[in-house]
Coordinates of C-alpha atoms in Angstrom, one line a residue:
X1 CA -12.7 5.4 -33.2
X2 CA -12.5 9.3 -34.0
X3 CA -9.4 10.8 -35.1
X4 CA -6.2 9.0 -34.5
X5 CA -3.2 11.3 -33.9
X6 CA 0.2 9.8 -34.4
X7 CA 1.1 8.4 -31.2
X8 CA 4.8 8.8 -31.0
X9 CA 7.4 11.2 -29.3
X10 CA 5.9 14.1 -31.1
X11 CA 2.3 13.9 -29.5
X12 CA 1.3 14.7 -26.1
X13 CA 0.7 11.6 -23.7
X14 CA -2.9 10.6 -23.7
X15 CA -2.7 10.2 -19.9
X16 CA -1.8 14.0 -19.7
X17 CA -5.1 14.9 -21.3
X18 CA -7.1 12.4 -19.5
X19 CA -5.5 13.6 -16.0
X20 CA -6.2 17.1 -16.9
X21 CA -10.0 16.7 -17.5
X22 CA -10.2 14.3 -14.4
X23 CA -8.1 16.7 -12.0
X24 CA -9.1 20.1 -13.4
X25 CA -12.6 19.8 -14.8
X26 CA -13.8 16.9 -12.5
X27 CA -17.5 17.7 -13.4
X28 CA -17.1 16.7 -17.0
X29 CA -16.2 13.3 -18.6
X30 CA -14.5 13.0 -22.1
X31 CA -15.3 10.3 -24.6
X32 CA -12.6 8.3 -26.3
X33 CA -13.2 10.4 -29.5
X34 CA -13.2 13.7 -27.3
X35 CA -9.7 12.7 -26.0
X36 CA -8.5 12.2 -29.5
X37 CA -9.9 15.6 -30.6
X38 CA -8.4 17.5 -27.7
X39 CA -5.0 15.6 -28.4
X40 CA -5.1 16.8 -32.1
X41 CA -5.9 20.3 -31.2
X42 CA -3.4 20.3 -28.2
X43 CA -0.7 18.9 -30.4
X44 CA -1.6 21.4 -33.1
X45 CA -1.4 24.3 -30.8
X46 CA 2.0 23.4 -29.2
X47 CA 3.3 22.7 -33.0
X48 CA 2.1 26.3 -34.1
X49 CA 3.2 28.0 -30.8
X50 CA 6.8 26.4 -31.1
X51 CA 7.1 27.1 -34.8
X52 CA 6.3 30.7 -34.2
X53 CA 8.7 30.8 -31.1
X54 CA 11.4 29.5 -33.2
X55 CA 10.8 32.2 -35.9
X56 CA 11.0 34.8 -33.2
X57 CA 14.3 33.3 -31.7
X58 CA 15.9 33.0 -34.9
X59 CA 14.9 36.8 -35.9
X60 CA 16.4 37.6 -32.6
X61 CA 19.9 35.9 -33.6
X62 CA 19.6 33.3 -30.9
X63 CA 19.7 29.5 -30.9
X64 CA 17.6 28.8 -28.0
X65 CA 13.9 29.6 -27.5
X66 CA 13.5 31.6 -24.3
X67 CA 10.5 32.5 -22.3
X68 CA 10.2 35.9 -24.2
X69 CA 10.2 34.2 -27.5
X70 CA 7.2 32.3 -26.5
X71 CA 5.4 35.2 -25.2
X72 CA 6.1 37.1 -28.5
X73 CA 4.9 34.2 -30.7
X74 CA 1.7 34.4 -28.5
X75 CA 1.5 38.0 -29.3
X76 CA 2.2 37.5 -33.0
X77 CA -0.2 34.6 -33.4
X78 CA -3.0 36.9 -32.0
X79 CA -3.7 34.6 -28.9
X80 CA -2.2 36.6 -26.2
X81 CA -5.2 36.5 -24.3
X82 CA -3.5 33.4 -23.0
X83 CA -1.0 35.7 -21.2
X84 CA -3.2 36.6 -18.3
X85 CA -4.6 33.0 -17.8
X86 CA -1.0 31.8 -17.6
X87 CA -0.3 34.6 -15.0
X88 CA -3.2 33.6 -13.0
X89 CA -2.6 29.9 -12.9
X90 CA 1.0 30.4 -11.9
X91 CA 0.0 32.7 -9.0
X92 CA -2.6 30.0 -8.0
X93 CA 0.0 27.3 -8.2
X94 CA 2.6 29.4 -6.2
X95 CA -0.1 30.3 -3.7
X96 CA -1.0 26.7 -3.2
X97 CA 2.6 25.4 -3.3
X98 CA 3.5 28.1 -0.5
X99 CA 0.4 27.2 1.7
X100 CA 1.1 23.4 1.3
X101 CA 4.9 23.9 2.5
X102 CA 4.7 26.7 4.5
X103 CA 6.1 25.8 8.0
X104 CA 3.4 27.9 9.7
X105 CA 0.5 26.0 8.0

């Protein structure tokens, strides 16, 4: 097939990627090799972000990685443009959740 990432507890579940594309990007279909590529890239992204967040955490003398460590890691990796996207997604989810469960709906 294409790339074959190690399928163990360290990799993202294949079903997560498939559902993401199916539910969020319904106009697109993803081939088997495409799924493998996305899995590999997502794994590498999460690993690099976690590694950098761990370094930030250690620099601050902490033992547990917190939200601020992850946000600082994004900035240090020069990929902090994700911050505005994360904020937008959180707001959309919050609004969707509120409207779905609102007693006035």
